[in-house]
Amino acid sequence: MDPALTQALKTGVAPMQEYLLQGSILDGSKDILLHRLRGLCDNADTAPETFSDHEMRVLNNRCSQSMCKHLRYVGQTEMGIGDKSRHTLVRTCLDIGVSDTVVKFLNEMGFRADFEFVARGIFFHKGRMKVTVSKLFKLSQPGDPQAGLEPVSGSHLVELSVVAPTGQEQVGEDMKNFAEQLKPLVCLEKIDHKPFAAAKQGT
Amino acid sequence: MGVVCVYTFPVPEGKSGQQVVDSLQRQLELLGAVKTANFSVDCETYQSNNPTGAAQRILHVLHNSEQPASCFAILDNGTTLVADVLFEVLVAKLTQSKSGKDGYYERRKGLKIESKGPRFELSDFIVKIGSVSMASNFKGILVEVEYCPCAIPGECWELMKEMMQSFMGTVVENPPMAVKNKKDQFYTPSDTVAQYLEHFNNFRKAVVNQSPSYEKEGFSMMMKHFVMCMEIQVW
């Protein structure tokens, strides 16, 4: 077994961390951003890759499902969001390929579905940085994306992320420089999710 | 992946597990089987910690050396998840206690059980002879036979039966449940793991049921012997 994995099993600490910056752009200006991203990113000569993900969040886990199922665990944000030494949000994450029984399995394990949405958009990469520009949709019927979708807002979500082994701080620097190049079209920032979670629990 | 049958091979009284394994191995080699590697299948068991009277769940996590990058999670009601080995890190997270609270799941200590031993190839068949051990105690022998070219159990059961009887004899009469229930469907690696889990659970149960009576028997034998000695002395 891979030593990093053995270590992770022993300590229960996920071997990977996600560095994340988020922002949004109005639907009307999206094409300008896509144009710029096509110029900046690696896959410039090919048509941009599209995706359509159905994400379902269960208690602590997020499971994103499309044609193939994928289970993702994301940990609490590391350090205070006000931590000036870090340019991005950093959290542990586990990306696990799973069979299509995953939703039933998690429910029976005791997890309860929290919320779900569909994200459709375009995906770019530059080196190990991943950029997604996606539109979020609510589902008219829970659990069934075929039944109908309604857009959440008049904007697109823009995310810049890197998943890297624990302790690679240089990543944050690279991401900050990249995000600078997208200004003023979109301001990518580290966003504190805690107030949203608290507000949700309050309702 | 073909169709797999797993059987418990009885260890006759007065023989050790190793002797039985050796004789099986000799018979296979006479048939022309070639030892290719070693294999192992292991199972770790967890139970849920429910604070509010909800039904308790048992979660088994199994590995099979034949699918080294995957792990198989099976709940007590049979729901199966096939996942990346990373899923184990998630289970490890669920068992961690946080800020004074117990984890969502707890590992059941001393219940780790595994079957390991040599793996043979005999033209289109793969045969594995596993010694089952729990907490380093020998529990029994499991023999796994895989017929690689076919994935539908109904199509190849008779052929497999004939081959298996050639070295296991009457142990092989009926197909295992997992194979029987899937007669006309595609057989998958998770069916193999389900067969192992069933056998592992039987071995674990056998331990719970037998050990006290064995002890009692042992104790009463000792007492009889003791009393006899006393009688002889008195006499």
Coordinates of N, CA, C and O in Angstrom, one line a residue, chain A residues 1 5 8-15 59-61 71 73 76 92 94-106 108-111, chain B residues 48 50 57 59-60 63 68 73-94 96 98 104-105 107:
Chain A
M1 N 0.8 -1.2 0.0 CA 0.0 0.0 0.0 C 0.9 1.3 0.0 O 1.9 1.3 0.6
L5 N -0.9 6.7 2.0 CA -2.3 6.2 2.3 C -2.2 5.5 3.7 O -3.1 5.7 4.5
A8 N -2.3 8.1 6.2 CA -3.6 8.7 6.3 C -4.5 7.8 7.1 O -5.3 8.3 7.9
L9 N -4.4 6.5 6.9 CA -5.3 5.6 7.6 C -5.0 5.6 9.1 O -5.9 5.5 9.9
K10 N -3.7 5.7 9.4 CA -3.3 5.6 10.8 C -3.8 6.9 11.6 O -4.4 6.8 12.6
T11 N -3.6 8.0 10.9 CA -3.9 9.3 11.6 C -5.3 9.8 11.3 O -5.8 10.7 12.0
G12 N -6.0 9.3 10.3 CA -7.3 9.8 9.9 C -7.2 11.2 9.3 O -8.2 11.9 9.1
V13 N -6.0 11.6 8.9 CA -5.8 12.9 8.2 C -5.8 12.7 6.7 O -4.9 11.9 6.2
A14 N -6.6 13.3 6.0 CA -6.6 13.2 4.5 C -5.3 13.6 3.9 O -4.8 14.6 4.3
P15 N -4.8 12.9 2.9 CA -3.5 13.2 2.4 C -3.5 14.4 1.4 O -2.5 14.9 1.0
L59 N -24.9 15.7 4.9 CA -24.3 16.0 6.2 C -22.9 16.6 6.0 O -22.8 17.8 5.7
N60 N -21.9 15.8 6.2 CA -20.5 16.3 6.1 C -19.9 16.1 4.7 O -18.9 16.6 4.4
N61 N -20.6 15.2 3.9 CA -19.9 14.9 2.6 C -20.7 15.5 1.5 O -21.9 15.7 1.5
L71 N -17.5 10.4 -4.9 CA -17.8 10.9 -3.5 C -16.7 11.8 -3.1 O -15.5 11.5 -3.2
Y73 N -15.2 14.2 0.1 CA -15.3 14.7 1.5 C -14.5 16.0 1.5 O -13.4 16.0 1.0
Q76 N -13.3 21.0 7.3 CA -13.4 22.4 7.7 C -12.3 23.2 7.1 O -11.2 22.7 6.8
T92 N -9.0 20.2 3.8 CA -8.6 18.9 3.4 C -9.7 18.3 2.5 O -10.9 18.7 2.6
L94 N -11.0 14.7 0.2 CA -10.8 13.3 -0.3 C -11.7 13.1 -1.5 O -12.9 13.3 -1.4
D95 N -11.1 12.7 -2.6 CA -11.9 12.4 -3.8 C -11.9 10.9 -4.0 O -10.8 10.3 -4.2
I96 N -13.0 10.3 -4.0 CA -13.2 8.8 -4.0 C -14.1 8.4 -5.1 O -15.2 8.8 -5.2
G97 N -13.5 7.6 -6.0 CA -14.4 7.0 -7.1 C -15.3 5.9 -6.4 O -14.8 5.1 -5.6
V98 N -16.5 5.9 -6.7 CA -17.4 4.9 -6.1 C -18.4 4.3 -7.1 O -18.6 4.8 -8.2
S99 N -19.0 3.2 -6.7 CA -20.1 2.6 -7.5 C -21.4 3.4 -7.4 O -21.5 4.2 -6.5
D100 N -22.3 3.1 -8.3 CA -23.5 3.9 -8.3 C -24.5 3.7 -7.2 O -25.6 4.3 -7.1
T101 N -24.1 2.8 -6.2 CA -25.0 2.6 -5.1 C -24.8 3.6 -4.0 O -25.4 3.5 -2.9
V102 N -23.9 4.6 -4.3 CA -23.4 5.5 -3.2 C -24.5 6.2 -2.4 O -24.4 6.3 -1.2
V103 N -25.5 6.7 -3.1 CA -26.5 7.5 -2.4 C -27.3 6.6 -1.4 O -27.5 7.0 -0.2
K104 N -27.7 5.5 -1.9 CA -28.4 4.5 -1.0 C -27.5 4.1 0.1 O -28.0 4.1 1.3
F105 N -26.3 3.9 -0.2 CA -25.3 3.4 0.8 C -25.2 4.4 1.9 O -25.3 4.1 3.1
L106 N -24.9 5.7 1.5 CA -24.7 6.7 2.5 C -26.0 6.9 3.4 O -25.9 7.1 4.6
E108 N -28.2 4.7 4.1 CA -28.3 3.6 5.1 C -27.2 3.7 6.1 O -27.4 3.1 7.2
M109 N -26.1 4.3 5.8 CA -25.1 4.4 6.8 C -25.5 5.4 7.9 O -24.9 5.5 8.9
G110 N -26.5 6.2 7.6 CA -27.0 7.2 8.6 C -26.8 8.7 8.1 O -27.1 9.6 8.9
F111 N -26.3 8.9 6.9 CA -26.2 10.3 6.4 C -27.5 10.7 5.9 O -28.3 9.9 5.3
Chain B
S48 N -22.0 1.4 14.3 CA -22.4 2.8 14.4 C -22.6 3.1 15.9 O -23.1 2.3 16.7
N50 N -25.0 5.2 17.9 CA -26.2 6.1 17.7 C -26.6 6.6 19.1 O -26.9 5.8 20.0
R57 N -26.1 0.2 13.0 CA -25.6 -0.4 11.7 C -24.2 -1.0 11.9 O -23.4 -0.6 12.7
L59 N -21.0 -2.1 9.7 CA -20.3 -1.8 8.4 C -19.1 -2.7 8.3 O -18.2 -2.7 9.2
H60 N -19.0 -3.5 7.2 CA -17.9 -4.3 7.0 C -17.1 -3.7 5.8 O -17.6 -3.3 4.8
H63 N -11.1 -6.0 1.6 CA -10.2 -5.8 0.5 C -9.9 -7.2 -0.1 O -9.9 -8.2 0.6
P68 N -6.6 -4.6 -6.1 CA -5.8 -3.9 -5.0 C -6.1 -2.4 -4.9 O -5.9 -1.8 -3.8
A73 N -17.3 -1.9 0.7 CA -18.0 -1.6 2.0 C -19.4 -2.3 1.9 O -20.1 -2.0 1.0
I74 N -19.7 -3.1 2.9 CA -21.0 -3.8 2.9 C -21.7 -3.5 4.2 O -21.1 -3.8 5.3
L75 N -22.9 -3.1 4.2 CA -23.7 -2.8 5.4 C -24.4 -4.1 5.8 O -24.5 -5.1 5.0
D76 N -24.8 -4.2 7.0 CA -25.5 -5.4 7.5 C -26.7 -5.8 6.7 O -27.1 -7.0 6.7
N77 N -27.4 -4.8 6.0 CA -28.5 -5.2 5.3 C -28.2 -5.6 3.8 O -29.0 -5.8 3.0
G78 N -26.9 -5.7 3.5 CA -26.4 -6.1 2.2 C -26.1 -5.1 1.2 O -25.6 -5.4 0.1
T79 N -26.4 -3.8 1.5 CA -26.1 -2.7 0.5 C -24.6 -2.6 0.4 O -23.9 -2.6 1.4
T80 N -24.1 -2.7 -0.8 CA -22.7 -2.7 -1.1 C -22.2 -1.5 -1.8 O -22.9 -1.0 -2.7
L81 N -21.1 -1.0 -1.4 CA -20.4 0.1 -2.1 C -19.0 -0.3 -2.5 O -18.3 -0.8 -1.7
V82 N -18.7 -0.2 -3.8 CA -17.4 -0.4 -4.3 C -16.7 0.9 -4.4 O -17.3 1.8 -5.1
A83 N -15.6 1.1 -3.8 CA -15.0 2.4 -3.8 C -13.4 2.3 -3.9 O -12.9 1.2 -3.8
D84 N -12.9 3.4 -4.2 CA -11.4 3.6 -4.2 C -10.9 3.3 -2.8 O -11.6 3.4 -1.8
V85 N -9.7 2.8 -2.6 CA -9.2 2.5 -1.3 C -9.2 3.8 -0.4 O -9.2 3.7 0.8
L86 N -9.2 5.0 -1.0 CA -9.3 6.2 -0.2 C -10.6 6.2 0.7 O -10.6 7.0 1.6
F87 N -11.6 5.5 0.3 CA -12.8 5.4 1.1 C -12.5 5.0 2.6 O -13.1 5.5 3.5
E88 N -11.4 4.3 2.7 CA -11.0 3.9 4.1 C -10.6 5.1 4.9 O -10.7 5.1 6.1
V89 N -10.0 6.1 4.3 CA -9.6 7.3 5.0 C -10.8 8.0 5.5 O -10.9 8.5 6.6
L90 N -11.9 7.9 4.7 CA -13.2 8.5 5.1 C -13.7 7.7 6.3 O -14.2 8.3 7.3
V91 N -13.6 6.4 6.3 CA -14.1 5.6 7.4 C -13.3 5.9 8.7 O -13.8 6.1 9.8
A92 N -11.9 6.1 8.4 CA -11.1 6.4 9.6 C -11.5 7.7 10.2 O -11.5 7.9 11.4
K93 N -11.9 8.7 9.3 CA -12.4 10.0 9.8 C -13.7 9.8 10.6 O -13.9 10.5 11.6
L94 N -14.6 8.9 10.1 CA -15.8 8.7 10.8 C -15.6 8.1 12.2 O -16.5 8.2 13.1
Q96 N -13.1 8.7 14.1 CA -12.4 9.6 15.0 C -13.3 10.3 16.0 O -14.4 10.7 15.6
K98 N -14.3 13.5 18.1 CA -14.1 14.9 18.0 C -14.7 15.7 19.1 O -15.8 15.5 19.5
Y104 N -18.7 8.7 14.6 CA -20.0 8.1 14.2 C -20.0 6.6 14.1 O -21.0 5.9 14.3
Y105 N -18.8 6.1 13.8 CA -18.6 4.6 13.8 C -17.4 4.2 14.7 O -16.6 5.1 15.0
R107 N -14.6 1.0 15.5 CA -14.0 -0.3 15.0 C -14.3 -1.4 16.1 O -14.1 -1.1 17.3

